[in-house]
CSV table of C-alpha atoms and ligand atoms in Angstrom, one decimal:
chain,number,residue,atom,x,y,z
A,14,MET,CA,14.1,-8.2,36.5
A,15,THR,CA,10.4,-7.5,36.5
A,16,ALA,CA,8.2,-8.3,33.5
A,17,ASP,CA,7.7,-4.5,33.0
A,18,ARG,CA,11.4,-4.0,32.5
A,19,ALA,CA,11.7,-6.8,30.0
A,20,LEU,CA,14.6,-6.2,27.6
A,21,ILE,CA,13.8,-7.2,24.1
A,22,VAL,CA,16.3,-7.5,21.2
A,23,GLY,CA,14.6,-6.8,17.9
A,24,ILE,CA,15.8,-7.8,14.4
A,25,GLU,CA,14.7,-6.1,11.2
A,26,SER,CA,15.6,-7.1,7.6
A,27,THR,CA,12.3,-7.0,5.8
A,28,CYS,CA,13.5,-4.8,2.9
A,29,ASP,CA,16.6,-2.7,2.5
A,30,GLU,CA,17.5,-1.7,6.1
A,31,THR,CA,19.3,-4.1,8.4
A,32,GLY,CA,18.3,-3.3,12.0
A,33,CYS,CA,18.9,-4.4,15.5
A,34,ALA,CA,17.5,-2.6,18.6
A,35,VAL,CA,17.3,-3.2,22.3
A,36,VAL,CA,14.1,-1.9,23.9
A,37,ALA,CA,13.0,-1.9,27.6
A,38,ASP,CA,9.4,-2.2,28.7
A,39,GLY,CA,8.2,-2.0,25.1
A,40,ARG,CA,8.9,1.7,24.8
A,41,THR,CA,12.3,2.8,26.0
A,42,VAL,CA,14.8,2.5,23.2
A,43,LEU,CA,18.2,1.7,24.6
A,44,SER,CA,19.8,1.3,21.1
A,45,ASN,CA,18.5,1.3,17.6
A,46,ILE,CA,21.1,0.6,14.9
A,47,VAL,CA,20.0,0.8,11.2
A,48,ALA,CA,22.3,0.0,8.3
A,49,SER,CA,20.7,1.5,5.2
A,50,GLN,CA,21.3,0.0,1.8
A,51,ILE,CA,20.0,3.1,-0.1
A,52,ASP,CA,23.4,3.8,-1.8
A,53,LEU,CA,23.4,0.2,-3.2
A,54,HIS,CA,20.0,0.5,-4.8
A,55,ALA,CA,19.9,4.2,-5.8
A,56,ARG,CA,21.4,3.6,-9.3
A,57,PHE,CA,18.6,1.1,-10.1
A,58,GLY,CA,15.9,3.5,-9.0
A,59,GLY,CA,14.4,0.9,-6.6
A,60,VAL,CA,15.3,-2.0,-4.3
A,61,VAL,CA,16.9,-5.0,-6.0
A,62,PRO,CA,15.9,-8.0,-3.9
A,63,GLU,CA,19.0,-10.1,-4.6
A,64,ILE,CA,21.3,-7.2,-3.7
A,65,ALA,CA,19.3,-6.5,-0.6
A,66,SER,CA,19.6,-10.1,0.8
A,67,ARG,CA,23.3,-10.2,0.2
A,68,ALA,CA,23.8,-6.8,1.9
A,69,HIS,CA,21.8,-8.0,4.9
A,70,ILE,CA,24.1,-11.0,5.3
A,71,GLU,CA,27.1,-8.7,5.2
A,72,ALA,CA,25.7,-6.3,7.8
A,73,ILE,CA,23.7,-8.3,10.2
A,74,ASN,CA,26.4,-9.5,12.6
A,75,THR,CA,27.9,-6.0,12.9
A,76,VAL,CA,24.6,-4.4,13.4
A,77,ILE,CA,23.7,-6.8,16.2
A,78,GLY,CA,27.1,-6.3,17.9
A,79,GLN,CA,26.7,-2.5,17.7
A,80,ALA,CA,23.1,-2.6,19.1
A,81,MET,CA,24.1,-4.8,22.0
A,82,ALA,CA,27.2,-2.7,22.8
A,83,LYS,CA,25.3,0.6,22.7
A,84,SER,CA,22.6,-0.7,24.9
A,85,GLY,CA,25.0,-2.0,27.5
A,86,VAL,CA,22.7,-5.0,27.9
A,87,GLN,CA,24.2,-8.4,28.5
A,88,PRO,CA,22.7,-11.4,26.7
A,89,ALA,CA,21.8,-13.0,30.1
A,90,ASP,CA,19.5,-10.1,30.8
A,91,VAL,CA,17.6,-10.3,27.6
A,92,ALA,CA,13.9,-11.4,28.0
A,93,ALA,CA,13.3,-12.4,24.3
A,94,VAL,CA,14.4,-12.0,20.7
A,95,ALA,CA,11.8,-10.5,18.4
A,96,VAL,CA,12.0,-10.7,14.7
A,97,ALA,CA,10.0,-9.3,11.8
A,98,ASN,CA,9.2,-12.5,9.9
A,99,GLU,CA,6.5,-11.0,7.5
A,100,PRO,CA,5.8,-9.4,5.2
A,101,GLY,CA,8.7,-8.2,3.0
A,102,LEU,CA,11.2,-9.5,0.5
A,103,ILE,CA,11.6,-13.2,1.1
A,104,GLY,CA,15.4,-13.4,0.8
A,105,SER,CA,15.8,-10.4,3.1
A,106,LEU,CA,13.4,-11.8,5.7
A,107,LEU,CA,15.3,-15.1,5.8
A,108,VAL,CA,18.5,-13.4,6.9
A,109,GLY,CA,16.9,-11.7,9.9
A,110,LEU,CA,15.0,-14.8,10.8
A,111,MET,CA,18.1,-16.9,10.8
A,112,ALA,CA,20.0,-14.4,12.9
A,113,ALA,CA,17.1,-14.1,15.4
A,114,LYS,CA,16.7,-17.9,15.7
A,115,THR,CA,20.5,-18.2,16.2
A,116,LEU,CA,20.5,-15.6,19.0
A,117,ALA,CA,17.5,-17.1,20.7
A,118,TRP,CA,19.1,-20.6,20.6
A,119,VAL,CA,22.6,-19.5,21.7
A,120,TRP,CA,21.2,-17.2,24.5
A,121,ASP,CA,18.5,-19.7,25.4
A,122,LYS,CA,15.7,-17.0,25.1
A,123,PRO,CA,12.2,-17.1,23.8
A,124,LEU,CA,11.6,-16.2,20.1
A,125,VAL,CA,8.8,-13.8,19.2
A,126,ALA,CA,7.5,-13.3,15.6
A,127,VAL,CA,6.3,-9.8,14.7
A,128,ASN,CA,4.4,-8.6,11.7
A,129,HIS,CA,6.3,-5.7,10.2
A,130,VAL,CA,3.3,-3.6,9.2
A,131,CYS,CA,1.7,-4.0,12.6
A,132,ALA,CA,5.1,-2.9,14.1
A,133,HIS,CA,4.8,0.3,12.0
A,134,ALA,CA,1.4,0.9,13.6
A,135,TYR,CA,3.1,0.6,17.0
A,136,SER,CA,6.1,2.9,16.3
A,137,PRO,CA,4.5,6.1,17.7
A,138,ALA,CA,4.7,4.5,21.2
A,139,LEU,CA,8.6,4.3,21.1
A,140,ASP,CA,10.3,6.8,23.4
A,141,ALA,CA,6.8,8.2,24.1
A,142,GLU,CA,3.6,7.7,26.1
A,143,PRO,CA,1.6,4.5,25.6
A,144,ILE,CA,-0.9,4.6,22.8
A,145,GLU,CA,-4.6,4.9,23.9
A,146,TYR,CA,-6.8,2.3,22.3
A,147,PRO,CA,-9.0,1.7,20.3
A,148,ALA,CA,-7.3,3.4,17.4
A,149,ALA,CA,-7.4,3.7,13.7
A,150,ALA,CA,-4.0,3.3,12.1
A,151,LEU,CA,-2.8,4.3,8.7
A,152,VAL,CA,0.5,2.6,7.7
A,153,CYS,CA,2.0,3.7,4.5
A,154,SER,CA,5.5,2.7,3.4
A,155,GLY,CA,7.3,1.6,0.3
A,156,GLY,CA,5.6,-1.8,0.3
A,157,HIS,CA,2.3,-1.3,2.1
A,158,THR,CA,-0.6,1.0,2.4
A,159,ALA,CA,-3.0,-0.3,5.1
A,160,LEU,CA,-5.7,0.9,7.4
A,161,TYR,CA,-6.3,-1.0,10.7
A,162,ARG,CA,-8.7,-1.0,13.6
A,163,CYS,CA,-6.5,-1.5,16.6
A,164,GLN,CA,-7.9,-2.7,19.9
A,165,SER,CA,-4.4,-3.0,21.5
A,166,PRO,CA,-0.8,-3.3,20.2
A,167,THR,CA,-1.4,-6.9,19.3
A,168,GLU,CA,-5.1,-6.9,18.1
A,169,LEU,CA,-5.3,-5.3,14.7
A,170,THR,CA,-8.0,-5.8,12.1
A,171,LEU,CA,-7.2,-4.9,8.5
A,172,LEU,CA,-9.8,-2.5,7.1
A,173,GLY,CA,-8.3,-1.8,3.7
A,174,GLY,CA,-5.2,-1.8,1.6
A,175,THR,CA,-3.8,-0.9,-1.7
A,176,ILE,CA,-5.1,-2.7,-4.8
A,177,ASP,CA,-2.0,-1.7,-6.8
A,178,ASP,CA,1.0,0.5,-5.9
A,179,ALA,CA,1.8,1.3,-2.2
A,180,ALA,CA,1.9,5.0,-1.4
A,181,GLY,CA,5.7,5.0,-0.9
A,182,GLU,CA,6.1,3.0,-4.1
A,183,ALA,CA,4.1,5.7,-6.0
A,184,PHE,CA,6.4,8.4,-4.5
A,185,ASP,CA,9.5,6.5,-5.6
A,186,LYS,CA,8.1,5.9,-9.1
A,187,VAL,CA,7.0,9.5,-9.6
A,188,ALA,CA,10.4,10.7,-8.3
A,189,GLY,CA,11.9,8.6,-11.1
A,190,ILE,CA,9.6,10.2,-13.7
A,191,LEU,CA,10.6,13.7,-12.4
A,192,ARG,CA,14.3,12.6,-12.1
A,193,LEU,CA,14.5,13.6,-8.5
A,194,GLY,CA,16.4,10.5,-7.4
A,195,PHE,CA,15.8,7.6,-5.0
A,196,PRO,CA,14.3,7.2,-2.4
A,197,GLY,CA,11.6,9.3,-4.0
A,198,GLY,CA,9.5,10.3,-0.9
A,199,PRO,CA,12.0,12.6,0.7
A,200,ALA,CA,13.0,14.0,-2.7
A,201,ILE,CA,9.4,14.8,-3.7
A,202,ASP,CA,8.7,16.3,-0.2
A,203,ARG,CA,11.6,18.6,-0.7
A,204,ALA,CA,10.8,19.7,-4.2
A,205,ALA,CA,7.1,20.1,-3.3
A,206,SER,CA,7.9,22.6,-0.6
A,207,CYS,CA,8.7,25.1,-3.4
A,208,GLY,CA,5.7,24.2,-5.5
A,209,ASP,CA,2.0,25.1,-5.9
A,210,PRO,CA,-0.2,22.1,-5.4
A,211,THR,CA,-3.1,23.6,-7.4
A,212,VAL,CA,-1.2,23.9,-10.7
A,213,VAL,CA,-1.6,20.4,-12.1
A,214,LYS,CA,-5.0,18.7,-11.7
A,215,LEU,CA,-4.4,15.1,-10.7
A,216,PRO,CA,-7.0,12.4,-9.9
A,217,ARG,CA,-7.9,11.1,-6.5
A,218,SER,CA,-8.8,7.5,-6.9
A,219,LEU,CA,-11.3,5.1,-5.2
A,220,LEU,CA,-13.0,7.9,-3.3
A,221,LYS,CA,-16.6,6.8,-4.2
A,222,GLY,CA,-18.7,4.9,-1.7
A,223,GLN,CA,-17.1,4.1,1.6
A,224,SER,CA,-14.2,2.0,0.3
A,225,LEU,CA,-11.1,1.9,2.6
A,226,ASP,CA,-8.9,0.5,-0.2
A,227,PHE,CA,-6.3,2.5,-2.0
A,228,SER,CA,-5.1,2.8,-5.6
A,229,PHE,CA,-2.2,5.0,-6.6
A,230,SER,CA,-1.3,3.7,-10.0
A,231,GLY,CA,-3.8,6.2,-11.7
A,232,VAL,CA,-2.2,9.3,-10.2
A,233,LYS,CA,1.3,8.0,-11.0
A,234,THR,CA,0.2,7.4,-14.7
A,235,ALA,CA,-1.4,10.8,-14.8
A,236,VAL,CA,2.0,12.3,-13.8
A,237,LEU,CA,3.7,10.3,-16.5
A,238,TYR,CA,1.2,11.5,-19.2
A,239,HIS,CA,1.6,15.0,-17.9
A,240,VAL,CA,5.3,14.8,-18.4
A,241,ASN,CA,5.6,12.7,-21.6
A,242,GLY,CA,2.2,13.0,-23.2
A,243,LEU,CA,-0.1,10.1,-24.0
A,244,PRO,CA,1.7,7.2,-25.6
A,245,GLY,CA,1.6,7.6,-29.4
A,246,ARG,CA,0.1,11.1,-29.2
A,247,ARG,CA,1.5,14.5,-29.5
A,248,LYS,CA,0.0,17.5,-27.7
A,249,GLY,CA,-2.5,19.3,-29.9
A,250,LYS,CA,-3.3,16.2,-32.0
A,251,LYS,CA,-7.1,15.6,-32.0
A,252,GLY,CA,-8.7,12.3,-31.2
A,253,ARG,CA,-10.9,10.4,-28.8
A,254,LEU,CA,-9.5,10.6,-25.3
A,255,GLY,CA,-10.9,9.7,-22.0
A,256,PRO,CA,-11.9,12.6,-19.7
A,257,HIS,CA,-8.8,12.4,-17.5
A,258,ALA,CA,-6.5,12.2,-20.6
A,259,GLN,CA,-8.3,15.2,-22.1
A,260,ARG,CA,-7.8,17.1,-18.9
A,261,THR,CA,-4.1,16.1,-18.7
A,262,MET,CA,-3.4,17.1,-22.3
A,263,ALA,CA,-5.2,20.4,-21.9
A,264,GLN,CA,-2.9,21.5,-19.1
A,265,PRO,CA,-0.2,24.0,-20.0
A,266,ASN,CA,3.1,22.6,-20.9
A,267,ALA,CA,2.0,19.0,-20.6
A,268,GLY,CA,3.7,16.3,-22.7
A,269,ARG,CA,7.0,18.1,-23.4
A,270,GLY,CA,9.4,15.6,-21.6
A,271,ILE,CA,10.9,16.2,-18.2
A,272,GLU,CA,14.1,17.7,-19.7
A,273,ASN,CA,12.0,20.6,-20.9
A,274,PHE,CA,10.3,21.3,-17.6
A,275,THR,CA,11.7,24.2,-15.5
A,276,SER,CA,12.5,23.6,-11.9
A,277,GLN,CA,9.4,25.5,-10.9
A,278,GLU,CA,7.3,23.3,-13.1
A,279,ILE,CA,8.8,20.2,-11.5
A,280,ALA,CA,8.2,21.7,-8.1
A,281,ASP,CA,4.5,22.4,-9.0
A,282,LEU,CA,4.1,18.9,-10.3
A,283,ALA,CA,5.7,17.4,-7.2
A,284,ALA,CA,3.5,19.5,-5.0
A,285,SER,CA,0.4,18.5,-7.0
A,286,PHE,CA,1.3,14.8,-6.8
A,287,ARG,CA,2.0,15.0,-3.0
A,288,ALA,CA,-1.4,16.8,-2.5
A,289,ALA,CA,-3.2,14.1,-4.5
A,290,VAL,CA,-1.7,11.3,-2.4
A,291,VAL,CA,-2.1,13.1,0.9
A,292,ASP,CA,-5.7,14.0,0.2
A,293,THR,CA,-6.5,10.4,-0.6
A,294,LEU,CA,-4.8,9.0,2.5
A,295,ILE,CA,-6.5,11.6,4.8
A,296,ILE,CA,-9.9,10.9,3.3
A,297,LYS,CA,-9.5,7.2,3.9
A,298,LEU,CA,-8.2,7.8,7.4
A,299,ARG,CA,-11.2,10.0,8.2
A,300,ARG,CA,-13.5,7.2,7.0
A,301,ALA,CA,-11.7,4.6,9.1
A,302,ALA,CA,-11.9,6.9,12.2
A,303,LYS,CA,-15.6,7.3,11.6
A,304,ALA,CA,-16.2,3.6,10.9
A,305,THR,CA,-14.3,2.5,14.0
A,306,GLY,CA,-15.3,5.3,16.3
A,307,ALA,CA,-11.7,5.4,17.4
A,308,LYS,CA,-10.5,8.5,19.3
A,309,THR,CA,-6.9,7.9,18.5
A,310,LEU,CA,-5.4,8.2,15.0
A,311,ILE,CA,-2.0,6.6,14.3
A,312,LEU,CA,0.3,7.1,11.4
A,313,GLY,CA,3.3,4.9,10.6
A,314,GLY,CA,5.7,3.8,7.9
A,315,GLY,CA,8.2,5.7,5.8
A,316,VAL,CA,5.5,7.9,4.2
A,317,SER,CA,4.5,9.1,7.6
A,318,ALA,CA,7.7,11.2,7.5
A,319,ASN,CA,6.0,13.3,4.8
A,320,SER,CA,5.6,16.9,6.0
A,321,ALA,CA,2.3,17.5,4.2
A,322,LEU,CA,0.8,14.2,5.5
A,323,ARG,CA,1.8,15.0,9.0
A,324,SER,CA,0.2,18.4,9.0
A,325,ALA,CA,-2.9,17.2,7.2
A,326,ALA,CA,-3.3,14.4,9.9
A,327,ARG,CA,-2.9,17.1,12.6
A,328,LYS,CA,-5.8,19.1,11.0
A,329,LEU,CA,-7.9,15.9,10.7
A,330,ALA,CA,-7.3,15.0,14.3
A,331,ASP,CA,-8.3,18.5,15.5
A,332,LYS,CA,-11.4,18.4,13.4
A,333,LEU,CA,-12.5,15.0,14.7
A,334,ARG,CA,-11.3,15.8,18.2
A,335,CYS,CA,-9.1,12.8,18.2
A,336,ARG,CA,-5.6,12.2,19.6
A,337,LEU,CA,-2.9,11.9,16.9
A,338,ARG,CA,0.1,9.6,17.4
A,339,LEU,CA,2.9,10.2,14.9
A,340,PRO,CA,6.2,8.3,15.1
A,341,ALA,CA,9.4,10.2,15.9
A,342,MET,CA,11.2,10.7,12.5
A,343,ALA,CA,13.8,8.0,13.4
A,344,PHE,CA,11.0,5.5,13.7
A,345,THR,CA,9.2,6.3,10.5
A,346,VAL,CA,11.7,4.3,8.3
A,347,ASP,CA,12.2,0.6,8.8
A,348,ASN,CA,13.8,-0.1,12.2
A,349,ALA,CA,14.1,-2.9,14.7
A,350,ALA,CA,13.0,-0.8,17.7
A,351,MET,CA,9.4,-1.1,16.6
A,352,THR,CA,9.9,-4.8,16.2
A,353,ALA,CA,11.3,-5.1,19.7
A,354,GLY,CA,8.6,-2.8,21.1
A,355,LEU,CA,5.7,-4.8,19.7
A,356,GLY,CA,7.5,-8.0,20.5
A,357,TYR,CA,7.3,-7.1,24.2
A,358,HIS,CA,3.5,-7.1,24.0
A,359,TYR,CA,3.5,-10.5,22.3
A,360,LEU,CA,5.8,-11.8,25.0
A,361,ARG,CA,3.5,-10.5,27.7
A,362,ALA,CA,0.5,-12.1,25.9
A,363,GLY,CA,2.4,-15.4,25.8
A,364,ARG,CA,2.5,-15.5,22.0
A,365,LEU,CA,5.8,-17.1,21.4
A,366,ALA,CA,7.3,-18.6,18.3
A,367,ASP,CA,9.5,-21.7,18.0
A,368,TYR,CA,12.3,-22.8,15.7
A,369,SER,CA,9.8,-23.9,13.0
A,370,LEU,CA,9.0,-20.2,12.4
A,371,THR,CA,9.1,-19.4,8.7
A,372,ALA,CA,9.4,-16.1,6.8
A,373,ARG,CA,6.4,-15.0,4.8
A,374,GLY,CA,7.1,-12.6,1.9
A,375,THR,CA,4.8,-10.0,0.5
A,376,THR,CA,2.1,-11.5,-1.6
A,377,GLY,CA,0.0,-8.5,-2.7
A,378,ARG,CA,-1.4,-6.1,-0.2
B,401,LIG,O1,8.7,2.1,6.0
B,401,LIG,P1,9.8,2.2,5.0
B,401,LIG,O2,11.1,2.6,5.5
B,401,LIG,O3,10.0,0.8,4.2
B,401,LIG,C1,9.0,-0.1,3.9
B,401,LIG,O4,8.5,-0.8,4.8
B,401,LIG,O5,8.7,-0.1,2.7
B,401,LIG,O6,9.2,3.1,3.8
B,401,LIG,C2,10.0,3.5,2.7
B,401,LIG,C3,9.2,4.4,1.9
B,401,LIG,C4,9.9,4.8,0.5
B,401,LIG,O7,9.0,4.5,-0.5
B,401,LIG,C5,10.1,6.2,0.7
B,401,LIG,O8,10.1,6.9,-0.6
B,401,LIG,C6,9.0,6.7,1.6
B,401,LIG,O9,8.9,5.6,2.5
B,401,LIG,N1,9.3,7.9,2.2
B,401,LIG,C7,8.5,9.1,2.1
B,401,LIG,C8,9.2,10.1,2.8
B,401,LIG,N2,10.2,9.5,3.4
B,401,LIG,C9,10.3,8.2,3.1
B,401,LIG,N3,7.4,9.3,1.3
B,401,LIG,C10,6.9,10.5,1.3
B,401,LIG,N4,7.5,11.6,2.0
B,401,LIG,C11,8.6,11.4,2.7
B,401,LIG,N5,9.1,12.4,3.4
B,402,LIG,ZN1,8.4,-0.8,6.6
């Protein structure tokens, strides 16, 4: 087998999806099995770490077996085992890491460590043309919002990140406020498609100066106030309010409680929230493109499935005369194909891990 046809087995268990994939040459996906835990977490309105790690333990062997069987690849032909060992939920990461170490040891293959967020930035290359570098990448998912300057698949410099909620986390929390279910991103995207994004005025944070950091907790709280009113205040009651709170309370129907909102009002609020998040993401991506001079824009992560974000990114790329690389929908959510794909490039660069490899959980941005 030539180095260009190296077959990489990838393992993903950073959050609530257990994944195993076999990828040839860093781009051709031979199999990509994902066992989602959404049903287990839905009634809690978010991912419960302890439940997630237990579910990974139950699923991992089956998922690996299915991925190998579907690919038709024999262990002897595998070039390396790649694992997402950071960032993520620590208990979940450990399950995938142990499985990957075990495979590497039993099959006597090299072990490769992959950063999960960097793998999202590589995901548009899967089952597609190679990405042309340098690029500016925006990764937004449930746990991360990050902008990178990318010189190659393996050389990424962090330009900015969220100082509070990640974009996907904000979608999930706002969907909770609107009682649209979990995961919130797809639910808000669906509801927003029937709504008017100009109806509710919501803030766009951290747009001053040239900051490449993000903050989504303000817009989330503005939605909460719009639905429930300000804590301890009824609509109509006079008092000293900040400018945004005044604006929020001045909006028609604000503060009545979600059960009193019509489905059209919920759709308008979902559309207004989606527009606020998308505007913010796109403004920052434009800044990153200008700051880096990159002619390729990359989107990745679960939120890159968002229809409004995808079309706004297309418009931005046209305006800046940049190429735009979007992941196929199957590779927007957490998956092991992107881990294997990026792992191939680490293998080629000789960046191998050993059995002392540890998992590193999310520690902020
Ligand atoms: O990348 P991902 O699968 O997991 C993490 O690494 O966190 O992203 C999951 C996140 C969730 O917060 C989910 O609500 C969000 O991606 N998401 C979306 C959409 N589909 C998934 N957010 C906005 N619009 C969507 N269509
Ligand atoms: Zn992810």
